[in-house]
Coordinates of C-alpha atoms and ligand atoms in Angstrom, one line a residue:
X28 CA 35.1 -11.1 -65.3
X29 CA 31.4 -12.0 -65.2
X30 CA 30.3 -8.8 -66.9
X31 CA 30.3 -8.1 -70.6
X32 CA 33.4 -6.4 -71.9
X33 CA 33.6 -4.1 -74.9
X34 CA 35.6 -7.0 -76.4
X35 CA 32.4 -9.1 -76.4
X36 CA 30.5 -6.5 -78.5
X37 CA 30.1 -6.1 -82.3
X38 CA 30.9 -2.4 -82.7
X39 CA 31.2 -2.0 -86.4
X40 CA 29.2 0.9 -87.8
X41 CA 27.2 1.1 -84.6
X42 CA 26.6 4.1 -82.5
X43 CA 28.5 3.4 -79.3
X44 CA 27.7 5.6 -76.2
X45 CA 30.8 5.5 -74.0
X46 CA 30.6 6.9 -70.5
X47 CA 34.1 8.1 -69.7
X48 CA 35.7 10.0 -66.9
X49 CA 36.9 13.3 -68.4
X50 CA 36.5 15.1 -65.0
X51 CA 39.8 16.8 -65.5
X52 CA 41.3 19.6 -63.5
X53 CA 41.0 23.0 -65.3
X54 CA 42.4 26.4 -64.8
X55 CA 40.3 28.8 -62.7
X56 CA 38.5 30.2 -65.7
X57 CA 37.9 26.7 -67.1
X58 CA 39.8 27.3 -70.4
X59 CA 42.8 25.0 -70.0
X60 CA 43.3 21.4 -68.8
X61 CA 46.0 21.3 -66.1
X62 CA 46.3 17.5 -66.0
X63 CA 45.1 15.1 -68.8
X64 CA 45.7 11.8 -67.0
X65 CA 42.1 10.9 -67.0
X66 CA 41.8 11.4 -70.7
X67 CA 44.9 9.3 -71.3
X68 CA 43.7 6.5 -69.1
X69 CA 40.6 5.9 -71.3
X70 CA 42.5 6.2 -74.6
X71 CA 42.9 2.4 -75.0
X72 CA 39.2 1.9 -74.9
X73 CA 38.6 4.8 -77.3
X74 CA 41.2 3.4 -79.6
X75 CA 39.6 -0.1 -79.4
X76 CA 36.2 1.3 -80.4
X77 CA 37.6 3.4 -83.3
X78 CA 39.7 0.5 -84.7
X79 CA 36.5 -1.6 -84.6
X80 CA 34.8 1.1 -86.7
X81 CA 32.4 2.4 -84.0
X82 CA 30.6 5.7 -84.4
X83 CA 31.7 6.8 -81.0
X84 CA 29.8 9.1 -78.7
X85 CA 31.7 10.1 -75.5
X86 CA 29.9 11.5 -72.4
X87 CA 31.3 12.6 -69.1
X88 CA 30.6 14.8 -66.1
X89 CA 33.0 17.6 -65.1
X90 CA 33.0 19.2 -61.7
X91 CA 29.8 20.1 -59.9
X92 CA 27.8 22.5 -62.1
X93 CA 24.7 21.7 -60.0
X94 CA 22.4 20.9 -62.8
X95 CA 22.9 24.1 -64.8
X96 CA 25.0 25.0 -67.8
X97 CA 28.2 26.8 -66.7
X98 CA 31.1 27.6 -69.0
X99 CA 33.5 27.0 -66.2
X100 CA 32.6 23.3 -66.3
X101 CA 32.4 22.9 -70.1
X102 CA 34.0 19.9 -71.6
X103 CA 34.9 21.9 -74.7
X104 CA 38.6 22.2 -73.8
X105 CA 38.8 18.5 -73.9
X106 CA 38.1 18.3 -77.6
X107 CA 41.5 19.7 -78.8
X108 CA 43.4 17.7 -76.2
X109 CA 41.6 14.5 -77.1
X110 CA 42.2 15.1 -80.8
X111 CA 45.9 15.6 -80.2
X112 CA 46.2 12.6 -78.0
X113 CA 44.3 10.4 -80.5
X114 CA 46.3 11.6 -83.5
X115 CA 49.5 10.8 -81.7
X116 CA 48.2 7.4 -80.5
X117 CA 46.6 6.3 -83.8
X118 CA 49.0 7.9 -86.2
X119 CA 46.1 9.3 -88.3
X120 CA 43.8 12.3 -88.0
X121 CA 40.7 11.6 -86.0
X122 CA 37.5 13.6 -86.5
X123 CA 36.4 14.8 -83.0
X124 CA 33.2 16.9 -82.9
X125 CA 31.6 18.5 -79.9
X126 CA 27.9 18.8 -79.2
X127 CA 27.0 21.8 -76.9
X128 CA 24.3 19.8 -75.2
X129 CA 24.3 16.1 -74.3
X130 CA 20.7 15.7 -75.3
X131 CA 18.3 17.5 -77.7
X132 CA 18.1 18.0 -81.4
X133 CA 21.7 19.1 -82.0
X134 CA 23.1 16.1 -80.1
X135 CA 20.7 13.8 -82.0
X136 CA 21.6 15.3 -85.4
X137 CA 25.3 15.3 -84.7
X138 CA 25.2 11.7 -83.6
X139 CA 23.2 10.8 -86.7
X140 CA 25.9 12.3 -89.0
X141 CA 28.7 10.5 -87.3
X142 CA 30.6 8.1 -89.5
X143 CA 32.4 5.0 -88.5
X144 CA 35.7 5.8 -86.8
X145 CA 34.6 9.3 -85.9
X146 CA 34.1 10.8 -82.4
X147 CA 31.4 13.0 -80.9
X148 CA 32.0 14.4 -77.5
X149 CA 28.9 15.5 -75.6
X150 CA 28.8 18.5 -73.3
X151 CA 28.8 18.0 -69.5
X152 CA 26.1 15.5 -68.4
X153 CA 25.7 17.4 -65.2
X154 CA 24.4 20.5 -66.9
X155 CA 21.1 18.6 -66.5
X156 CA 19.8 17.9 -63.0
X157 CA 18.3 14.7 -64.4
X158 CA 21.7 13.1 -64.7
X159 CA 22.4 12.8 -61.0
X160 CA 18.7 12.3 -60.3
X161 CA 18.9 9.2 -62.5
X162 CA 15.8 10.4 -64.3
X163 CA 14.4 7.7 -66.6
X164 CA 13.2 10.1 -69.3
X165 CA 16.7 11.7 -69.5
X166 CA 18.2 8.2 -69.5
X167 CA 16.0 7.3 -72.5
X168 CA 17.2 10.4 -74.3
X169 CA 20.8 9.4 -73.8
X170 CA 20.0 5.9 -74.9
X171 CA 18.2 7.2 -78.0
X172 CA 21.6 8.4 -79.3
X173 CA 23.1 4.9 -79.5
X174 CA 22.9 1.2 -80.3
X175 CA 25.2 -0.1 -77.5
X176 CA 26.5 1.3 -74.2
X177 CA 30.0 1.1 -72.8
X178 CA 31.0 2.3 -69.3
X179 CA 34.7 3.1 -68.8
X180 CA 34.2 5.5 -65.9
X181 CA 35.0 3.3 -62.9
X182 CA 35.3 6.4 -60.7
X183 CA 31.6 7.1 -61.2
X184 CA 30.4 3.5 -61.0
X185 CA 29.4 3.8 -57.3
X186 CA 26.8 6.4 -58.3
X187 CA 23.5 5.4 -59.9
X188 CA 23.2 8.3 -62.3
X189 CA 21.4 8.4 -65.7
X190 CA 24.7 7.9 -67.6
X191 CA 26.0 5.2 -65.4
X192 CA 22.9 3.2 -64.5
X193 CA 19.7 4.5 -65.9
X194 CA 20.7 4.3 -69.6
X195 CA 21.4 0.6 -69.3
X196 CA 17.7 -0.1 -69.0
X197 CA 17.1 1.4 -72.5
X198 CA 19.9 0.0 -74.6
X199 CA 20.3 -3.5 -76.1
X200 CA 23.8 -4.2 -74.7
X201 CA 25.8 -2.7 -71.9
X202 CA 29.5 -3.5 -71.4
X203 CA 32.6 -2.5 -69.5
X204 CA 35.3 -0.6 -71.2
X205 CA 38.9 -1.7 -71.0
X206 CA 39.8 0.5 -68.1
X207 CA 36.6 -0.5 -66.2
X208 CA 37.4 -4.2 -67.0
X209 CA 41.0 -3.8 -65.6
X210 CA 39.7 -2.2 -62.4
X211 CA 37.1 -5.0 -61.9
X212 CA 39.7 -7.7 -62.6
X213 CA 42.3 -6.4 -60.2
X214 CA 39.9 -5.5 -57.3
X215 CA 37.7 -8.5 -57.9
X216 CA 40.6 -11.0 -57.9
X217 CA 42.0 -9.4 -54.7
X218 CA 38.7 -9.9 -52.9
X219 CA 37.6 -13.2 -54.3
X220 CA 40.7 -15.2 -55.0
X221 CA 43.8 -13.4 -53.7
X222 CA 47.3 -14.8 -54.0
X223 CA 48.5 -15.2 -50.4
X224 CA 49.7 -13.8 -48.1
X225 CA 47.2 -11.0 -48.7
X226 CA 48.1 -7.8 -46.8
X227 CA 46.0 -4.7 -46.7
X228 CA 47.3 -1.4 -45.4
X229 CA 44.6 1.1 -44.4
X230 CA 45.4 4.6 -43.4
X231 CA 44.1 8.1 -43.5
X232 CA 42.4 10.3 -41.0
X233 CA 39.4 8.6 -39.5
X234 CA 38.0 5.2 -38.8
X235 CA 34.5 6.4 -39.5
X236 CA 35.2 6.7 -43.3
X237 CA 36.8 3.3 -43.5
X238 CA 35.3 1.0 -40.9
X239 CA 33.3 -0.9 -43.6
X240 CA 36.4 -1.5 -45.5
X241 CA 38.2 -2.7 -42.4
X242 CA 35.4 -5.0 -41.6
X243 CA 35.1 -6.5 -45.0
X244 CA 38.9 -6.9 -45.4
X245 CA 39.1 -8.7 -42.0
X246 CA 37.1 -11.5 -43.7
X247 CA 39.6 -11.7 -46.5
X248 CA 43.2 -10.8 -45.6
X249 CA 46.0 -12.5 -43.7
X250 CA 47.4 -9.2 -42.3
X251 CA 45.7 -5.9 -41.8
X252 CA 48.0 -2.9 -41.2
X253 CA 46.4 0.2 -39.7
X254 CA 48.2 3.4 -40.0
X255 CA 47.5 7.2 -40.1
X256 CA 45.3 9.1 -37.8
X257 CA 42.8 6.2 -37.3
X258 CA 45.5 4.2 -35.6
X259 CA 45.1 6.4 -32.5
X260 CA 41.5 5.4 -32.0
X261 CA 42.7 1.8 -32.1
X262 CA 45.4 2.6 -29.6
X263 CA 42.9 4.1 -27.2
X264 CA 40.9 0.9 -27.6
X265 CA 44.0 -0.8 -26.3
X266 CA 44.1 1.5 -23.3
X267 CA 47.1 3.8 -24.3
X268 CA 46.5 7.5 -24.1
X269 CA 47.3 9.5 -27.2
X270 CA 47.6 13.2 -26.1
X271 CA 46.3 15.5 -28.7
X272 CA 46.4 13.0 -31.5
X273 CA 43.3 12.7 -33.8
X274 CA 40.9 10.4 -32.0
X275 CA 37.2 9.6 -32.6
X276 CA 36.0 9.1 -29.1
X277 CA 32.7 7.7 -30.3
X278 CA 34.5 5.1 -32.4
X279 CA 36.7 3.5 -29.7
X280 CA 34.2 0.7 -29.2
X281 CA 34.1 0.1 -33.0
X282 CA 37.9 -0.2 -32.9
X283 CA 37.7 -2.7 -30.1
X284 CA 35.2 -4.7 -32.1
X285 CA 37.6 -4.7 -35.1
X286 CA 40.4 -5.9 -32.8
X287 CA 38.2 -8.7 -31.5
X288 CA 37.1 -9.7 -34.9
X289 CA 40.7 -9.9 -36.1
X290 CA 41.6 -12.1 -33.2
X291 CA 38.6 -14.4 -33.8
X292 CA 39.4 -14.7 -37.5
X293 CA 43.1 -15.3 -36.9
X294 CA 44.0 -12.2 -38.9
X295 CA 47.2 -10.4 -37.9
X296 CA 46.3 -6.8 -37.1
X297 CA 49.3 -4.6 -37.1
X298 CA 49.2 -1.2 -35.4
X299 CA 52.2 1.3 -35.4
X300 CA 54.7 0.4 -32.7
X301 CA 56.2 3.8 -32.7
X302 CA 55.3 7.3 -33.8
X303 CA 56.6 10.7 -34.7
X304 CA 55.0 13.1 -32.1
X305 CA 54.6 16.8 -32.8
X306 CA 53.9 19.7 -30.5
X307 CA 51.6 21.3 -33.0
X308 CA 49.7 20.5 -36.2
X309 CA 52.2 22.5 -38.4
X310 CA 54.9 21.7 -41.0
X311 CA 57.7 23.0 -38.7
X312 CA 56.4 21.7 -35.4
X313 CA 58.9 20.3 -32.8
X314 CA 59.0 16.5 -33.0
X315 CA 60.1 13.5 -30.9
X316 CA 60.0 9.8 -31.5
X317 CA 57.7 7.8 -29.2
X318 CA 56.9 4.2 -28.6
X319 CA 53.2 3.3 -28.8
X320 CA 53.4 1.1 -25.7
X321 CA 53.8 4.2 -23.5
X322 CA 51.1 6.8 -22.9
X323 CA 51.7 9.9 -25.0
X324 CA 52.6 13.2 -23.3
X325 CA 49.4 15.2 -23.0
X326 CA 50.2 18.1 -25.2
X327 CA 51.7 16.1 -28.1
X328 CA 50.1 14.5 -31.2
X329 CA 51.1 11.7 -33.5
X330 CA 51.5 12.9 -37.1
X331 CA 53.4 10.0 -38.6
X332 CA 54.5 6.4 -37.9
X333 CA 58.0 5.9 -36.7
X334 CA 61.0 3.9 -38.0
X335 CA 60.3 0.7 -36.1
X336 CA 56.8 0.7 -37.6
X337 CA 58.2 1.3 -41.0
X338 CA 60.6 -1.6 -40.6
X339 CA 57.8 -3.9 -39.5
X340 CA 55.5 -2.9 -42.4
X341 CA 58.4 -3.4 -44.9
X342 CA 58.9 -6.9 -43.7
X343 CA 55.3 -7.8 -44.0
X344 CA 54.9 -6.2 -47.4
X345 CA 58.0 -8.0 -48.7
X346 CA 56.4 -11.3 -48.0
X347 CA 52.9 -10.5 -49.4
X348 CA 51.6 -11.8 -52.7
X349 CA 48.6 -9.5 -52.8
X350 CA 48.8 -5.9 -51.4
X351 CA 46.0 -3.4 -51.1
X352 CA 46.8 0.0 -49.8
X353 CA 44.5 2.9 -49.2
X354 CA 45.3 6.0 -47.1
X355 CA 48.4 7.7 -45.9
X356 CA 50.4 6.8 -42.8
X357 CA 50.7 10.3 -41.6
X358 CA 50.0 14.0 -42.4
X359 CA 51.9 13.6 -45.6
X360 CA 51.0 17.0 -46.8
X361 CA 53.8 18.2 -44.5
X362 CA 57.0 16.7 -45.9
X363 CA 58.5 15.9 -42.5
X364 CA 55.4 13.8 -41.7
X365 CA 55.4 12.1 -45.2
X366 CA 58.3 9.7 -44.3
X367 CA 56.1 6.8 -43.3
X368 CA 53.8 7.2 -46.3
X369 CA 56.7 7.4 -48.7
X370 CA 58.4 4.4 -47.1
X371 CA 55.2 2.4 -47.6
X372 CA 55.0 3.5 -51.3
X373 CA 58.6 2.3 -51.8
X374 CA 58.0 -1.0 -49.9
X375 CA 54.9 -1.8 -52.0
X376 CA 56.8 -0.9 -55.3
X377 CA 59.8 -3.0 -54.2
X378 CA 57.7 -6.2 -54.1
X379 CA 57.4 -7.1 -57.7
X380 CA 56.2 -10.6 -56.9
X381 CA 52.9 -9.3 -55.5
X382 CA 49.8 -8.0 -57.1
X383 CA 49.8 -4.5 -55.7
X384 CA 46.7 -2.3 -55.8
X385 CA 46.5 1.3 -54.7
X386 CA 43.4 3.2 -54.3
X387 CA 42.4 6.6 -52.9
X388 CA 43.8 10.0 -54.0
X389 CA 46.3 10.4 -51.2
X390 CA 48.0 7.0 -51.6
X391 CA 48.0 7.5 -55.4
X392 CA 49.6 10.9 -54.9
X393 CA 52.2 9.3 -52.5
X394 CA 53.3 6.7 -55.0
X395 CA 53.6 9.4 -57.7
X396 CA 55.5 11.7 -55.3
X397 CA 57.9 8.8 -54.4
X398 CA 58.4 8.2 -58.2
X399 CA 57.4 4.5 -58.0
X400 CA 54.0 4.6 -59.7
X401 CA 55.2 2.6 -62.7
X402 CA 56.2 -0.3 -60.4
X403 CA 52.7 -0.6 -58.9
X404 CA 50.6 -3.3 -60.7
X405 CA 47.3 -1.4 -60.4
X406 CA 46.6 2.2 -59.5
X407 CA 42.8 2.5 -59.2
X408 CA 41.3 5.5 -61.0
X409 CA 38.3 5.6 -58.6
X410 CA 38.8 6.7 -55.0
X411 CA 35.3 6.5 -53.7
X412 CA 34.4 3.6 -56.1
X413 CA 37.4 1.5 -55.1
X414 CA 36.6 2.1 -51.4
X415 CA 33.0 0.9 -51.9
X416 CA 34.3 -2.1 -53.8
X417 CA 36.6 -2.9 -50.9
X418 CA 33.7 -2.5 -48.6
X419 CA 32.1 -5.4 -50.5
X420 CA 29.3 -3.2 -51.8
X421 CA 27.8 -3.7 -55.3
X422 CA 28.5 -0.7 -57.5
X423 CA 25.3 0.3 -59.4
X424 CA 27.3 1.2 -62.5
X425 CA 28.8 -2.2 -62.6
X426 CA 25.8 -4.2 -61.6
X427 CA 23.9 -2.6 -64.5
X428 CA 26.2 -4.0 -67.1
X429 CA 25.2 -7.1 -69.0
X430 CA 26.4 -10.5 -67.8
X431 CA 28.6 -12.6 -70.1
Ligands
LIG18 P1 41.4 10.0 -45.7 O1 40.8 11.0 -46.5 O2 40.6 9.4 -44.6 O3 42.1 8.9 -46.5 O4 42.6 10.7 -44.9 C1 43.6 11.4 -45.5 C2 44.1 12.4 -44.6 O5 44.5 11.8 -43.4 C3 45.3 13.2 -45.1 O6 44.9 14.5 -45.3 C4 46.3 13.1 -43.9 O7 46.9 14.4 -43.6 C5 45.4 12.7 -42.7 N1 46.2 12.0 -41.7 C6 47.0 11.0 -41.8 N2 47.6 10.7 -40.6 C7 47.2 11.6 -39.8 C8 47.4 11.8 -38.4 N3 48.3 11.1 -37.7 N4 46.8 12.9 -37.8 C9 46.0 13.6 -38.5 N5 45.7 13.5 -39.8 C10 46.3 12.4 -40.4

């Protein structure tokens, strides 16, 4: 990795400001954490800092409090959970304090009193509108709390906010945390130097959200598999009618261009060869199998890929050495239309010779639902950020980190 890592820094007895992603789901009243995965994911970086005797300041956003303090979005419930997780992980008691504001005199004083190996969690950064506005004065105030900066919040790295970008202009050193480093290594290697064959599977509802990903991947992959709702716009580009399936009429030309680009580049572009058609967009709709080569009946819509498509995808995935998957193959929220998505999850997990990378909330949910998450090499923690990375965009929160 070209960027500095926390492992390149001297942390001992220094104030380390670590941007983490503690944007955890809470109960309606904001009092209890319902899923602590995001806290657990950053524990290795926290442990690393504490074992290297840092005075550790943790900062995060939570939800969308719209620039105002709101108890529903307080990070206070994270303190106890973090303490418990750290005690368990480190085998000793860790001192975790909480500052009710991320800037100001209390935060400054609490940071000053920190001892090496202790943790101070700051209140939600987004209680201040200056955070999302990337206000330089606010960035300076955050920077004043620390000696060095570490960013472990990959999921926020595509946003230039004060705590992800602005702060780096006012600290001596800025480095990636271990989780951030892992994301950059996996995604970076896939795009820059992939083991081949490199297969990308892109699904989900619409082309419009993912055309930049498709275009960038067409420059990199050997095979691009298109599934989900967006496949029907491609199908229309090939002149097959799709009944009531989801189609973006104004994107048919863009689909044609992508098909032409694939041909010109010698990339195999695989579309579903069959579908599960439904007579309504409901969980218990009537269904029938349908080959893509035939025009769809006018009143029916495709809600999943069919068994022949699954077989074709399995074969391609089995031969791949790098696999990137983003987006479901069907309306997987309805179990009867989750068959294709689950089959892809299992096919990706079954190929243990490949570097498999999964991004996007739905595909991540699918591998968890299929019970195969532990056999995927890398599950990205950043939906939006991983998409922008796959688009070939520079992420402001990554660019701002120091170079090795
Ligand atoms: P995205 O946010 O673009 O990744 O899309 C995810 C959504 O695509 C999920 O909510 C799926 O239900 C939806 N989706 C996948 N396949 C289809 C389809 N054939 N028709 C309509 N929606 C679909």
